[in-house]
Amino acid sequence: MNFSDMIVGKNGFLVKLRVNSSFNEQIYTDIINYLNDNVPKWKSSGFIPIADAVPIFNLIDGLSGGSRFWSEEIQLRAEDAVLEIQDILNTLEE
């Protein structure tokens, strides 16, 4: 599964989050691993490829947008996930 599919594909993280109101920890772990593996490459090249940037934007937007249908546990997990993703991406500026 490519990075975009992990996030916005028909069985992707955001579909499961929005449609099923569930936070898929396995897909999320795969996303975090992908980010951690690629941030050093992006930092050295000075850019994030569009094919990676757009799904990242969608992911942050989807997580931070919240939903009245999410349980409190899912809401808190989504908030934590946004902070974790931002921390990873902030290393691009270091």
mmCIF file with all atom_site columns, C-alpha atoms in Angstrom:
data_model
loop_
_atom_site.group_PDB
_atom_site.id
_atom_site.type_symbol
_atom_site.label_atom_id
_atom_site.label_alt_id
_atom_site.label_comp_id
_atom_site.label_asym_id
_atom_site.label_entity_id
_atom_site.label_seq_id
_atom_site.pdbx_PDB_ins_code
_atom_site.Cartn_x
_atom_site.Cartn_y
_atom_site.Cartn_z
_atom_site.occupancy
_atom_site.B_iso_or_equiv
_atom_site.pdbx_formal_charge
_atom_site.auth_seq_id
_atom_site.auth_comp_id
_atom_site.auth_asym_id
_atom_site.auth_atom_id
_atom_site.pdbx_PDB_model_num
ATOM 1  C CA . MET A 1 1  ? 0.000   0.000  0.000  1.00 0.00 ? 1  MET A CA 1
ATOM 2  C CA . ASN A 1 2  ? 1.483   3.353  -0.957 1.00 0.00 ? 2  ASN A CA 1
ATOM 3  C CA . PHE A 1 3  ? 1.522   6.328  1.408  1.00 0.00 ? 3  PHE A CA 1
ATOM 4  C CA . SER A 1 4  ? -1.498  8.064  -0.105 1.00 0.00 ? 4  SER A CA 1
ATOM 5  C CA . ASP A 1 5  ? -3.552  4.860  0.003  1.00 0.00 ? 5  ASP A CA 1
ATOM 6  C CA . MET A 1 6  ? -2.613  4.365  3.663  1.00 0.00 ? 6  MET A CA 1
ATOM 7  C CA . ILE A 1 7  ? -4.219  7.704  4.429  1.00 0.00 ? 7  ILE A CA 1
ATOM 8  C CA . VAL A 1 8  ? -6.971  8.391  1.890  1.00 0.00 ? 8  VAL A CA 1
ATOM 9  C CA . GLY A 1 9  ? -7.440  5.092  0.040  1.00 0.00 ? 9  GLY A CA 1
ATOM 10 C CA . LYS A 1 10 ? -10.739 3.231  0.207  1.00 0.00 ? 10 LYS A CA 1
ATOM 11 C CA . ASN A 1 11 ? -9.389  1.182  3.143  1.00 0.00 ? 11 ASN A CA 1
ATOM 12 C CA . GLY A 1 12 ? -7.176  3.987  4.384  1.00 0.00 ? 12 GLY A CA 1
ATOM 13 C CA . PHE A 1 13 ? -6.789  5.506  7.801  1.00 0.00 ? 13 PHE A CA 1
ATOM 14 C CA . LEU A 1 14 ? -9.089  8.490  7.248  1.00 0.00 ? 14 LEU A CA 1
ATOM 15 C CA . VAL A 1 15 ? -11.900 6.372  5.804  1.00 0.00 ? 15 VAL A CA 1
ATOM 16 C CA . LYS A 1 16 ? -11.817 4.116  8.859  1.00 0.00 ? 16 LYS A CA 1
ATOM 17 C CA . LEU A 1 17 ? -11.683 7.164  11.121 1.00 0.00 ? 17 LEU A CA 1
ATOM 18 C CA . ARG A 1 18 ? -14.500 9.078  9.434  1.00 0.00 ? 18 ARG A CA 1
ATOM 19 C CA . VAL A 1 19 ? -16.808 6.256  8.348  1.00 0.00 ? 19 VAL A CA 1
ATOM 20 C CA . ASN A 1 20 ? -16.267 3.781  11.176 1.00 0.00 ? 20 ASN A CA 1
ATOM 21 C CA . SER A 1 21 ? -15.262 6.262  13.877 1.00 0.00 ? 21 SER A CA 1
ATOM 22 C CA . SER A 1 22 ? -12.289 4.033  14.635 1.00 0.00 ? 22 SER A CA 1
ATOM 23 C CA . PHE A 1 23 ? -8.621  4.863  15.011 1.00 0.00 ? 23 PHE A CA 1
ATOM 24 C CA . ASN A 1 24 ? -6.696  2.117  13.235 1.00 0.00 ? 24 ASN A CA 1
ATOM 25 C CA . GLU A 1 25 ? -3.478  1.793  15.224 1.00 0.00 ? 25 GLU A CA 1
ATOM 26 C CA . GLN A 1 26 ? -1.763  -0.485 12.683 1.00 0.00 ? 26 GLN A CA 1
ATOM 27 C CA . ILE A 1 27 ? -2.240  1.884  9.767  1.00 0.00 ? 27 ILE A CA 1
ATOM 28 C CA . TYR A 1 28 ? -1.317  4.821  11.990 1.00 0.00 ? 28 TYR A CA 1
ATOM 29 C CA . THR A 1 29 ? 1.921   3.048  12.982 1.00 0.00 ? 29 THR A CA 1
ATOM 30 C CA . ASP A 1 30 ? 2.683   2.448  9.297  1.00 0.00 ? 30 ASP A CA 1
ATOM 31 C CA . ILE A 1 31 ? 2.109   6.159  8.602  1.00 0.00 ? 31 ILE A CA 1
ATOM 32 C CA . ILE A 1 32 ? 4.394   7.217  11.461 1.00 0.00 ? 32 ILE A CA 1
ATOM 33 C CA . ASN A 1 33 ? 7.076   4.775  10.307 1.00 0.00 ? 33 ASN A CA 1
ATOM 34 C CA . TYR A 1 34 ? 6.827   6.175  6.782  1.00 0.00 ? 34 TYR A CA 1
ATOM 35 C CA . LEU A 1 35 ? 7.209   9.725  8.075  1.00 0.00 ? 35 LEU A CA 1
ATOM 36 C CA . ASN A 1 36 ? 10.164  8.832  10.274 1.00 0.00 ? 36 ASN A CA 1
ATOM 37 C CA . ASP A 1 37 ? 11.846  7.004  7.376  1.00 0.00 ? 37 ASP A CA 1
ATOM 38 C CA . ASN A 1 38 ? 11.318  9.854  4.911  1.00 0.00 ? 38 ASN A CA 1
ATOM 39 C CA . VAL A 1 39 ? 11.831  13.027 6.940  1.00 0.00 ? 39 VAL A CA 1
ATOM 40 C CA . PRO A 1 40 ? 15.641  12.751 6.710  1.00 0.00 ? 40 PRO A CA 1
ATOM 41 C CA . LYS A 1 41 ? 15.385  12.449 2.887  1.00 0.00 ? 41 LYS A CA 1
ATOM 42 C CA . TRP A 1 42 ? 12.998  15.388 2.702  1.00 0.00 ? 42 TRP A CA 1
ATOM 43 C CA . LYS A 1 43 ? 15.232  17.456 4.936  1.00 0.00 ? 43 LYS A CA 1
ATOM 44 C CA . SER A 1 44 ? 18.352  16.788 2.877  1.00 0.00 ? 44 SER A CA 1
ATOM 45 C CA . SER A 1 45 ? 16.576  17.466 -0.426 1.00 0.00 ? 45 SER A CA 1
ATOM 46 C CA . GLY A 1 46 ? 14.772  20.549 0.877  1.00 0.00 ? 46 GLY A CA 1
ATOM 47 C CA . PHE A 1 47 ? 11.311  19.495 -0.250 1.00 0.00 ? 47 PHE A CA 1
ATOM 48 C CA . ILE A 1 48 ? 8.485   17.053 0.357  1.00 0.00 ? 48 ILE A CA 1
ATOM 49 C CA . PRO A 1 49 ? 7.183   15.452 -2.852 1.00 0.00 ? 49 PRO A CA 1
ATOM 50 C CA . ILE A 1 50 ? 3.618   16.429 -3.727 1.00 0.00 ? 50 ILE A CA 1
ATOM 51 C CA . ALA A 1 51 ? 2.617   12.741 -3.599 1.00 0.00 ? 51 ALA A CA 1
ATOM 52 C CA . ASP A 1 52 ? 3.561   12.776 0.092  1.00 0.00 ? 52 ASP A CA 1
ATOM 53 C CA . ALA A 1 53 ? 2.639   16.353 1.014  1.00 0.00 ? 53 ALA A CA 1
ATOM 54 C CA . VAL A 1 54 ? -1.013  16.195 -0.043 1.00 0.00 ? 54 VAL A CA 1
ATOM 55 C CA . PRO A 1 55 ? -1.818  13.076 2.027  1.00 0.00 ? 55 PRO A CA 1
ATOM 56 C CA . ILE A 1 56 ? -0.029  14.644 5.017  1.00 0.00 ? 56 ILE A CA 1
ATOM 57 C CA . PHE A 1 57 ? -2.202  17.760 4.709  1.00 0.00 ? 57 PHE A CA 1
ATOM 58 C CA . ASN A 1 58 ? -5.320  15.587 4.463  1.00 0.00 ? 58 ASN A CA 1
ATOM 59 C CA . LEU A 1 59 ? -4.240  13.542 7.471  1.00 0.00 ? 59 LEU A CA 1
ATOM 60 C CA . ILE A 1 60 ? -3.633  16.563 9.692  1.00 0.00 ? 60 ILE A CA 1
ATOM 61 C CA . ASP A 1 61 ? -6.895  18.134 8.563  1.00 0.00 ? 61 ASP A CA 1
ATOM 62 C CA . GLY A 1 62 ? -8.840  14.908 9.140  1.00 0.00 ? 62 GLY A CA 1
ATOM 63 C CA . LEU A 1 63 ? -7.398  14.370 12.588 1.00 0.00 ? 63 LEU A CA 1
ATOM 64 C CA . SER A 1 64 ? -7.699  17.934 13.790 1.00 0.00 ? 64 SER A CA 1
ATOM 65 C CA . GLY A 1 65 ? -11.211 18.413 12.401 1.00 0.00 ? 65 GLY A CA 1
ATOM 66 C CA . GLY A 1 66 ? -12.750 16.155 15.010 1.00 0.00 ? 66 GLY A CA 1
ATOM 67 C CA . SER A 1 67 ? -16.181 14.603 14.820 1.00 0.00 ? 67 SER A CA 1
ATOM 68 C CA . ARG A 1 68 ? -19.207 14.626 17.058 1.00 0.00 ? 68 ARG A CA 1
ATOM 69 C CA . PHE A 1 69 ? -19.492 10.890 16.375 1.00 0.00 ? 69 PHE A CA 1
ATOM 70 C CA . TRP A 1 70 ? -16.109 10.008 17.890 1.00 0.00 ? 70 TRP A CA 1
ATOM 71 C CA . SER A 1 71 ? -15.872 8.651  21.382 1.00 0.00 ? 71 SER A CA 1
ATOM 72 C CA . GLU A 1 72 ? -13.848 10.646 23.875 1.00 0.00 ? 72 GLU A CA 1
ATOM 73 C CA . GLU A 1 73 ? -11.092 8.051  23.544 1.00 0.00 ? 73 GLU A CA 1
ATOM 74 C CA . ILE A 1 74 ? -10.912 8.542  19.762 1.00 0.00 ? 74 ILE A CA 1
ATOM 75 C CA . GLN A 1 75 ? -10.954 12.328 20.154 1.00 0.00 ? 75 GLN A CA 1
ATOM 76 C CA . LEU A 1 76 ? -8.020  12.210 22.561 1.00 0.00 ? 76 LEU A CA 1
ATOM 77 C CA . ARG A 1 77 ? -6.120  9.757  20.357 1.00 0.00 ? 77 ARG A CA 1
ATOM 78 C CA . ALA A 1 78 ? -6.641  12.008 17.328 1.00 0.00 ? 78 ALA A CA 1
ATOM 79 C CA . GLU A 1 79 ? -5.359  15.033 19.265 1.00 0.00 ? 79 GLU A CA 1
ATOM 80 C CA . ASP A 1 80 ? -2.277  13.083 20.345 1.00 0.00 ? 80 ASP A CA 1
ATOM 81 C CA . ALA A 1 81 ? -1.718  11.905 16.781 1.00 0.00 ? 81 ALA A CA 1
ATOM 82 C CA . VAL A 1 82 ? -1.760  15.456 15.404 1.00 0.00 ? 82 VAL A CA 1
ATOM 83 C CA . LEU A 1 83 ? 0.828   16.507 17.970 1.00 0.00 ? 83 LEU A CA 1
ATOM 84 C CA . GLU A 1 84 ? 3.013   13.499 17.155 1.00 0.00 ? 84 GLU A CA 1
ATOM 85 C CA . ILE A 1 85 ? 2.852   14.176 13.420 1.00 0.00 ? 85 ILE A CA 1
ATOM 86 C CA . GLN A 1 86 ? 3.638   17.846 13.952 1.00 0.00 ? 86 GLN A CA 1
ATOM 87 C CA . ASP A 1 87 ? 6.623   16.937 16.130 1.00 0.00 ? 87 ASP A CA 1
ATOM 88 C CA . ILE A 1 88 ? 7.974   14.658 13.398 1.00 0.00 ? 88 ILE A CA 1
ATOM 89 C CA . LEU A 1 89 ? 7.482   17.297 10.705 1.00 0.00 ? 89 LEU A CA 1
ATOM 90 C CA . ASN A 1 90 ? 8.978   20.022 12.881 1.00 0.00 ? 90 ASN A CA 1
ATOM 91 C CA . THR A 1 91 ? 12.293  18.179 12.751 1.00 0.00 ? 91 THR A CA 1
ATOM 92 C CA . LEU A 1 92 ? 12.512  19.365 9.147  1.00 0.00 ? 92 LEU A CA 1
ATOM 93 C CA . GLU A 1 93 ? 13.380  22.823 10.485 1.00 0.00 ? 93 GLU A CA 1
ATOM 94 C CA . GLU A 1 94 ? 16.090  21.704 12.883 1.00 0.00 ? 94 GLU A CA 1
#
